[in-house]
Every structure is written in structure tokens, then in C-alpha cells.
């Protein structure tokens, strides 16, 4: 995940406004209305992420269950997430590129998906919307022959996530591969039953206890995102504990 640039003082960007308490989500009675998603029983699944960590936050448990069932995984990092701390003097974008690639490797191992093939497109972080056509061209051959694509939700209110999702949808259509979309920032700015969310198209993936534990361990591997990288305000964690809590539930959600 990378921070979305925008004018924070007036909270013009919902991601930078105070978020929804996870307790409200956990107590929501609407979970029961979401049908259980049937995962592919064979074939390869391609997981597209705008930044290294999005795939684990939004779909890490699903990925672990697919790997447990013997499904081959390809993980596509559209950007390297090098701008997550753009104003920091503690770490350079080049160093963040290295760190986040290693964090992803460790997170995939913690999930039990260490055999996944990782593809890095190296599109500039925060600039994905300006490269959608080339992303589509890169994704089509990766998707050919796959059973399913998982990609960021196009309504996530994060420019990179939405652009990566649009590109994945377009590429999946060209490759004749079904595409499901996982939210990441939605849990921050939306509220239970929020009319801005397409709940009728939402499906639930229930995570066994051991998968939840593996996902928790995988999320913790993204130290540059869940911990401060230095003492200055611009070094703060992108994902403080109240944000991480949204992604450590007993289920994940995918939109069709």
C-alpha cells in the first residue's frame, strides 16, 4: 500500500480522514447476507496488486487457501511501492523498492505461498493511472490460461488501486479470464451497509483459524508499512494498528 496524495487538512480525500472503527465492522449483521465464494478447484490464479502488501491485506487468506489446495499463484506487483514515504529522510525510494520486494517475499512465505511466481511491472508509484494501457498489455500474457484473476477494487478511492483494477479487468476480458476484486481502503472510509459499496456483488471467503494466523504473520512482515521507519512525522506507519485490524478478520470479501 502507498499513501494516496491529496489535500488532508479538509479531508477532501476520504483515505486521509478518520476511519471507521473495526468494532463497527465486526458487529455488522450484514456479513450473514454475503454468499460464500467458491474458489477454483484447478488451474492458475493471478493476483494483481498496485503495491507490495495490497494482495496480502485484501486477499492473503484467499491466496493461502488456494495454495493449500494446490493452485499455482502468480503475483503481479504493478508498482514497487517506493513512494509510501515520499517525504522521509530516513529512507530513499530506491531503498524502499528493495525493502518492499523483500517484505513481499517474506510475507508470501509466511502465508504458505512462497512458491508463487512474482512479476514486477515497475510502474511509478502514485502514477498508475498514467500507465493503464501498458499495464493491460503486460497483464494479458500473464493472464492467458489462468482460471481466475484477483485485483484491487475499482471503487477503493485510491488512485493506484482503482487504476490497477481497471487495467486488470480490461486484461482479464481480453484473456477471457474471470476477475474478482478485493477492497483494501474501503474498510477505512466506508461504513457497514454503506450505499457506496456494491454489496449485492460481494462474496465472502471464510478463513480457517490457521489461515488467519498465517495472514497475521504475513501482514507483520511489511515492517515499512506497519511500523514507523524513523522518528519524524513523515516516517509514520502507513498502516497503524487500527487500520491493520480491518484486514485480520475471519473472512475476506471479493466483488464480482
mmCIF file of C-alpha atoms in Angstrom:
data_model
loop_
_atom_site.group_PDB
_atom_site.id
_atom_site.type_symbol
_atom_site.label_atom_id
_atom_site.label_comp_id
_atom_site.label_asym_id
_atom_site.label_seq_id
_atom_site.Cartn_x
_atom_site.Cartn_y
_atom_site.Cartn_z
ATOM 1 C CA UNK A 1 0.000 0.000 0.000
ATOM 2 C CA UNK A 2 1.140 3.529 -0.648
ATOM 3 C CA UNK A 3 -0.342 6.711 0.651
ATOM 4 C CA UNK A 4 -2.661 8.480 -1.755
ATOM 5 C CA UNK A 5 -1.603 12.085 -2.374
ATOM 6 C CA UNK A 6 -4.264 14.659 -1.618
ATOM 7 C CA UNK A 7 -5.235 17.662 0.497
ATOM 8 C CA UNK A 8 -5.510 16.240 4.007
ATOM 9 C CA UNK A 9 -6.443 19.332 6.083
ATOM 10 C CA UNK A 10 -10.059 19.430 4.894
ATOM 11 C CA UNK A 11 -10.216 15.661 4.375
ATOM 12 C CA UNK A 12 -11.022 16.083 0.691
ATOM 13 C CA UNK A 13 -9.564 12.606 0.371
ATOM 14 C CA UNK A 14 -11.570 10.041 2.420
ATOM 15 C CA UNK A 15 -8.470 7.925 2.972
ATOM 16 C CA UNK A 16 -6.881 10.718 4.974
ATOM 17 C CA UNK A 17 -9.984 11.335 7.078
ATOM 18 C CA UNK A 18 -10.551 9.468 10.356
ATOM 19 C CA UNK A 19 -11.558 5.898 9.598
ATOM 20 C CA UNK A 20 -14.355 3.565 10.662
ATOM 21 C CA UNK A 21 -13.694 1.685 13.874
ATOM 22 C CA UNK A 22 -13.168 -2.023 13.225
ATOM 23 C CA UNK A 23 -15.571 -2.830 16.058
ATOM 24 C CA UNK A 24 -18.417 -1.480 13.908
ATOM 25 C CA UNK A 25 -17.454 -3.802 11.085
ATOM 26 C CA UNK A 26 -17.085 -6.810 13.343
ATOM 27 C CA UNK A 27 -20.554 -6.232 14.847
ATOM 28 C CA UNK A 28 -22.267 -5.743 11.481
ATOM 29 C CA UNK A 29 -25.080 -8.224 10.907
ATOM 30 C CA UNK A 30 -24.752 -7.854 7.128
ATOM 31 C CA UNK A 31 -21.952 -10.424 6.939
ATOM 32 C CA UNK A 32 -24.516 -13.222 7.030
ATOM 33 C CA UNK A 33 -26.091 -11.995 3.807
ATOM 34 C CA UNK A 34 -22.871 -12.374 1.812
ATOM 35 C CA UNK A 35 -22.716 -15.684 -0.061
ATOM 36 C CA UNK A 36 -19.622 -17.818 0.330
ATOM 37 C CA UNK A 37 -17.270 -17.601 -2.639
ATOM 38 C CA UNK A 38 -16.477 -20.828 -4.422
ATOM 39 C CA UNK A 39 -12.768 -20.869 -5.199
ATOM 40 C CA UNK A 40 -11.328 -22.566 -8.302
ATOM 41 C CA UNK A 41 -10.506 -26.217 -7.806
ATOM 42 C CA UNK A 42 -7.904 -26.303 -10.563
ATOM 43 C CA UNK A 43 -5.814 -24.010 -12.723
ATOM 44 C CA UNK A 44 -3.650 -20.985 -12.009
ATOM 45 C CA UNK A 45 -4.739 -17.788 -10.235
ATOM 46 C CA UNK A 46 -3.194 -14.391 -10.967
ATOM 47 C CA UNK A 47 -3.252 -11.850 -8.130
ATOM 48 C CA UNK A 48 -2.699 -8.239 -9.174
ATOM 49 C CA UNK A 49 -1.624 -5.624 -6.605
ATOM 50 C CA UNK A 50 -0.965 -1.924 -7.020
ATOM 51 C CA UNK A 51 1.725 -2.070 -4.310
ATOM 52 C CA UNK A 52 3.511 -4.907 -2.485
ATOM 53 C CA UNK A 53 1.232 -5.623 0.530
ATOM 54 C CA UNK A 54 -2.140 -4.885 -1.108
ATOM 55 C CA UNK A 55 -2.512 -8.509 -2.213
ATOM 56 C CA UNK A 56 -1.842 -9.814 1.302
ATOM 57 C CA UNK A 57 -4.077 -7.242 3.012
ATOM 58 C CA UNK A 58 -7.027 -7.801 0.684
ATOM 59 C CA UNK A 59 -6.643 -11.404 -0.420
ATOM 60 C CA UNK A 60 -3.886 -13.048 1.618
ATOM 61 C CA UNK A 61 -6.156 -15.587 3.258
ATOM 62 C CA UNK A 62 -7.720 -16.496 -0.067
ATOM 63 C CA UNK A 63 -4.253 -16.911 -1.561
ATOM 64 C CA UNK A 64 -3.234 -19.195 1.307
ATOM 65 C CA UNK A 65 -6.312 -21.371 0.819
ATOM 66 C CA UNK A 66 -5.691 -21.596 -2.919
ATOM 67 C CA UNK A 67 -2.075 -22.632 -2.323
ATOM 68 C CA UNK A 68 -3.191 -25.219 0.234
ATOM 69 C CA UNK A 69 -5.446 -26.701 -2.452
ATOM 70 C CA UNK A 70 -2.512 -26.974 -4.857
ATOM 71 C CA UNK A 71 -3.404 -23.979 -7.021
ATOM 72 C CA UNK A 72 -0.471 -22.223 -8.688
ATOM 73 C CA UNK A 73 -0.261 -18.493 -7.978
ATOM 74 C CA UNK A 74 1.205 -15.611 -9.939
ATOM 75 C CA UNK A 75 1.533 -12.331 -8.035
ATOM 76 C CA UNK A 76 1.842 -9.147 -10.087
ATOM 77 C CA UNK A 77 3.218 -6.039 -8.334
ATOM 78 C CA UNK A 78 2.238 -3.135 -10.569
ATOM 79 C CA UNK A 79 4.474 -0.699 -8.656
ATOM 80 C CA UNK A 80 7.258 -1.275 -6.162
ATOM 81 C CA UNK A 81 5.574 0.987 -3.575
ATOM 82 C CA UNK A 82 8.608 3.268 -3.491
ATOM 83 C CA UNK A 83 6.607 6.416 -2.680
ATOM 84 C CA UNK A 84 4.922 5.208 0.506
ATOM 85 C CA UNK A 85 7.117 7.637 2.496
ATOM 86 C CA UNK A 86 7.899 10.182 -0.180
ATOM 87 C CA UNK A 87 8.949 12.932 2.257
ATOM 88 C CA UNK A 88 11.034 10.741 4.533
ATOM 89 C CA UNK A 89 14.703 11.451 5.054
ATOM 90 C CA UNK A 90 15.185 8.108 6.785
ATOM 91 C CA UNK A 91 14.887 6.013 3.635
ATOM 92 C CA UNK A 92 15.149 6.693 -0.079
ATOM 93 C CA UNK A 93 12.670 5.497 -2.716
ATOM 94 C CA UNK A 94 15.375 3.214 -4.080
ATOM 95 C CA UNK A 95 15.862 1.588 -0.699
ATOM 96 C CA UNK A 96 12.110 1.263 -0.215
ATOM 97 C CA UNK A 97 11.931 -0.578 -3.530
ATOM 98 C CA UNK A 98 14.398 -3.145 -2.196
ATOM 99 C CA UNK A 99 12.782 -3.402 1.219
ATOM 100 C CA UNK A 100 9.248 -3.844 -0.069
ATOM 101 C CA UNK A 101 10.252 -6.530 -2.548
ATOM 102 C CA UNK A 102 11.907 -8.474 0.282
ATOM 103 C CA UNK A 103 8.907 -7.907 2.575
ATOM 104 C CA UNK A 104 6.634 -9.360 -0.081
ATOM 105 C CA UNK A 105 8.865 -12.403 -0.434
ATOM 106 C CA UNK A 106 8.783 -12.974 3.310
ATOM 107 C CA UNK A 107 5.025 -12.376 3.501
ATOM 108 C CA UNK A 108 4.316 -14.902 0.757
ATOM 109 C CA UNK A 109 6.452 -17.443 2.607
ATOM 110 C CA UNK A 110 4.557 -16.759 5.845
ATOM 111 C CA UNK A 111 1.267 -17.339 4.031
ATOM 112 C CA UNK A 112 2.483 -20.662 2.679
ATOM 113 C CA UNK A 113 2.515 -19.233 -0.850
ATOM 114 C CA UNK A 114 6.268 -18.935 -1.215
ATOM 115 C CA UNK A 115 6.168 -20.855 -4.490
ATOM 116 C CA UNK A 116 4.164 -18.058 -6.133
ATOM 117 C CA UNK A 117 5.741 -16.538 -9.221
ATOM 118 C CA UNK A 118 6.210 -12.785 -8.660
ATOM 119 C CA UNK A 119 6.079 -10.366 -11.599
ATOM 120 C CA UNK A 120 7.172 -6.739 -11.050
ATOM 121 C CA UNK A 121 5.913 -4.259 -13.640
ATOM 122 C CA UNK A 122 7.808 -1.348 -12.009
ATOM 123 C CA UNK A 123 5.232 1.284 -12.915
ATOM 124 C CA UNK A 124 5.937 4.514 -10.974
ATOM 125 C CA UNK A 125 4.212 4.531 -7.602
ATOM 126 C CA UNK A 126 1.297 7.036 -7.390
ATOM 127 C CA UNK A 127 1.264 7.249 -11.224
ATOM 128 C CA UNK A 128 -0.543 4.056 -12.190
ATOM 129 C CA UNK A 129 -3.441 5.867 -13.884
ATOM 130 C CA UNK A 130 -0.991 7.291 -16.430
ATOM 131 C CA UNK A 131 0.191 3.819 -17.447
ATOM 132 C CA UNK A 132 -3.010 1.787 -17.712
ATOM 133 C CA UNK A 133 -2.616 0.856 -21.375
ATOM 134 C CA UNK A 134 0.875 -0.525 -20.884
ATOM 135 C CA UNK A 135 -0.263 -2.410 -17.773
ATOM 136 C CA UNK A 136 -3.048 -4.047 -19.773
ATOM 137 C CA UNK A 137 -0.538 -5.118 -22.415
ATOM 138 C CA UNK A 138 1.742 -6.569 -19.738
ATOM 139 C CA UNK A 139 -1.067 -8.403 -17.963
ATOM 140 C CA UNK A 140 -2.711 -10.099 -20.933
ATOM 141 C CA UNK A 141 0.056 -12.687 -21.498
ATOM 142 C CA UNK A 142 0.337 -13.272 -17.747
ATOM 143 C CA UNK A 143 -3.398 -13.962 -17.551
ATOM 144 C CA UNK A 144 -3.687 -16.217 -20.586
ATOM 145 C CA UNK A 145 -4.727 -19.685 -19.493
ATOM 146 C CA UNK A 146 -5.439 -18.653 -15.888
ATOM 147 C CA UNK A 147 -8.555 -19.805 -14.063
ATOM 148 C CA UNK A 148 -9.089 -16.545 -12.169
ATOM 149 C CA UNK A 149 -7.733 -13.052 -11.622
ATOM 150 C CA UNK A 150 -7.898 -11.242 -8.272
ATOM 151 C CA UNK A 151 -7.356 -7.476 -8.477
ATOM 152 C CA UNK A 152 -7.872 -4.276 -6.471
ATOM 153 C CA UNK A 153 -11.436 -2.998 -6.378
ATOM 154 C CA UNK A 154 -12.088 -0.161 -8.832
ATOM 155 C CA UNK A 155 -14.071 1.753 -6.185
ATOM 156 C CA UNK A 156 -11.400 1.712 -3.463
ATOM 157 C CA UNK A 157 -10.950 5.535 -3.569
ATOM 158 C CA UNK A 158 -7.223 5.182 -4.074
ATOM 159 C CA UNK A 159 -5.974 6.229 -7.494
ATOM 160 C CA UNK A 160 -3.355 3.495 -7.879
ATOM 161 C CA UNK A 161 -5.699 0.762 -6.662
ATOM 162 C CA UNK A 162 -8.502 1.815 -8.958
ATOM 163 C CA UNK A 163 -6.231 2.143 -11.993
ATOM 164 C CA UNK A 164 -4.638 -1.250 -11.348
ATOM 165 C CA UNK A 165 -8.115 -2.727 -11.011
ATOM 166 C CA UNK A 166 -9.305 -1.189 -14.267
ATOM 167 C CA UNK A 167 -6.241 -2.485 -16.085
ATOM 168 C CA UNK A 168 -6.721 -5.953 -14.628
ATOM 169 C CA UNK A 169 -10.386 -6.001 -15.662
ATOM 170 C CA UNK A 170 -9.508 -4.983 -19.209
ATOM 171 C CA UNK A 171 -6.696 -7.527 -19.468
ATOM 172 C CA UNK A 172 -8.833 -10.299 -17.973
ATOM 173 C CA UNK A 173 -11.568 -9.577 -20.516
ATOM 174 C CA UNK A 174 -9.048 -9.829 -23.362
ATOM 175 C CA UNK A 175 -7.691 -13.095 -21.943
ATOM 176 C CA UNK A 176 -11.225 -14.449 -21.242
ATOM 177 C CA UNK A 177 -10.432 -14.903 -17.550
ATOM 178 C CA UNK A 178 -12.956 -14.116 -14.774
ATOM 179 C CA UNK A 179 -11.860 -11.313 -12.452
ATOM 180 C CA UNK A 180 -12.819 -10.726 -8.825
ATOM 181 C CA UNK A 181 -11.935 -7.541 -6.965
ATOM 182 C CA UNK A 182 -10.738 -7.151 -3.389
ATOM 183 C CA UNK A 183 -11.103 -3.913 -1.375
ATOM 184 C CA UNK A 184 -8.306 -2.503 0.768
ATOM 185 C CA UNK A 185 -9.007 1.103 1.774
ATOM 186 C CA UNK A 186 -12.788 0.651 1.602
ATOM 187 C CA UNK A 187 -12.853 -0.623 5.167
ATOM 188 C CA UNK A 188 -11.364 2.714 6.263
ATOM 189 C CA UNK A 189 -13.732 5.175 4.553
ATOM 190 C CA UNK A 190 -16.946 3.140 4.261
ATOM 191 C CA UNK A 191 -19.329 2.088 6.994
ATOM 192 C CA UNK A 192 -21.359 -1.106 7.451
ATOM 193 C CA UNK A 193 -24.170 -1.155 4.896
ATOM 194 C CA UNK A 194 -22.671 1.866 3.098
ATOM 195 C CA UNK A 195 -24.709 2.543 -0.086
ATOM 196 C CA UNK A 196 -21.496 3.446 -1.953
ATOM 197 C CA UNK A 197 -20.420 -0.188 -1.732
ATOM 198 C CA UNK A 198 -21.872 -2.760 -4.197
ATOM 199 C CA UNK A 199 -22.896 -5.245 -1.534
ATOM 200 C CA UNK A 200 -25.131 -7.294 -3.907
ATOM 201 C CA UNK A 201 -21.986 -8.313 -5.813
ATOM 202 C CA UNK A 202 -19.952 -9.075 -2.671
ATOM 203 C CA UNK A 203 -18.927 -12.582 -1.712
ATOM 204 C CA UNK A 204 -17.262 -13.797 1.461
ATOM 205 C CA UNK A 205 -14.263 -16.088 1.843
ATOM 206 C CA UNK A 206 -14.256 -17.639 5.320
ATOM 207 C CA UNK A 207 -10.725 -18.172 6.632
ATOM 208 C CA UNK A 208 -9.881 -21.127 8.888
ATOM 209 C CA UNK A 209 -8.070 -20.308 12.117
ATOM 210 C CA UNK A 210 -4.695 -21.489 10.824
ATOM 211 C CA UNK A 211 -5.058 -19.330 7.697
ATOM 212 C CA UNK A 212 -5.937 -16.318 9.851
ATOM 213 C CA UNK A 213 -2.757 -16.888 11.858
ATOM 214 C CA UNK A 214 -0.659 -17.144 8.704
ATOM 215 C CA UNK A 215 -2.179 -13.976 7.299
ATOM 216 C CA UNK A 216 -1.476 -12.130 10.545
ATOM 217 C CA UNK A 217 2.160 -13.228 10.335
ATOM 218 C CA UNK A 218 2.343 -12.206 6.675
ATOM 219 C CA UNK A 219 0.971 -8.717 7.310
ATOM 220 C CA UNK A 220 3.555 -8.240 10.065
ATOM 221 C CA UNK A 221 6.331 -8.848 7.531
ATOM 222 C CA UNK A 222 5.559 -5.473 5.913
ATOM 223 C CA UNK A 223 7.552 -3.565 8.502
ATOM 224 C CA UNK A 224 7.941 -0.471 6.305
ATOM 225 C CA UNK A 225 4.160 -0.135 6.284
ATOM 226 C CA UNK A 226 3.014 -1.255 9.749
ATOM 227 C CA UNK A 227 5.836 0.340 11.766
ATOM 228 C CA UNK A 228 7.431 3.823 11.698
ATOM 229 C CA UNK A 229 10.538 3.902 9.531
ATOM 230 C CA UNK A 230 12.064 6.783 11.502
ATOM 231 C CA UNK A 231 11.383 9.385 14.222
ATOM 232 C CA UNK A 232 9.875 12.170 12.094
ATOM 233 C CA UNK A 233 6.145 12.637 11.414
ATOM 234 C CA UNK A 234 6.687 11.781 7.748
ATOM 235 C CA UNK A 235 8.113 8.423 8.871
ATOM 236 C CA UNK A 236 4.864 7.287 10.498
ATOM 237 C CA UNK A 237 3.351 3.903 9.732
ATOM 238 C CA UNK A 238 1.075 3.916 6.697
ATOM 239 C CA UNK A 239 -0.905 1.126 8.366
ATOM 240 C CA UNK A 240 -1.289 1.796 12.105
ATOM 241 C CA UNK A 241 -2.888 -0.939 14.249
ATOM 242 C CA UNK A 242 -6.453 0.324 13.805
ATOM 243 C CA UNK A 243 -6.006 0.082 10.025
ATOM 244 C CA UNK A 244 -4.353 -3.328 10.114
ATOM 245 C CA UNK A 245 -7.275 -4.615 12.205
ATOM 246 C CA UNK A 246 -9.576 -4.341 9.183
ATOM 247 C CA UNK A 247 -7.513 -6.995 7.432
ATOM 248 C CA UNK A 248 -7.213 -9.550 10.227
ATOM 249 C CA UNK A 249 -10.816 -10.757 10.314
ATOM 250 C CA UNK A 250 -12.062 -14.311 9.919
ATOM 251 C CA UNK A 251 -13.121 -13.594 6.339
ATOM 252 C CA UNK A 252 -12.221 -11.634 3.217
ATOM 253 C CA UNK A 253 -14.563 -10.007 0.709
ATOM 254 C CA UNK A 254 -14.450 -10.130 -3.081
ATOM 255 C CA UNK A 255 -16.659 -8.238 -5.538
ATOM 256 C CA UNK A 256 -17.783 -9.905 -8.747
#
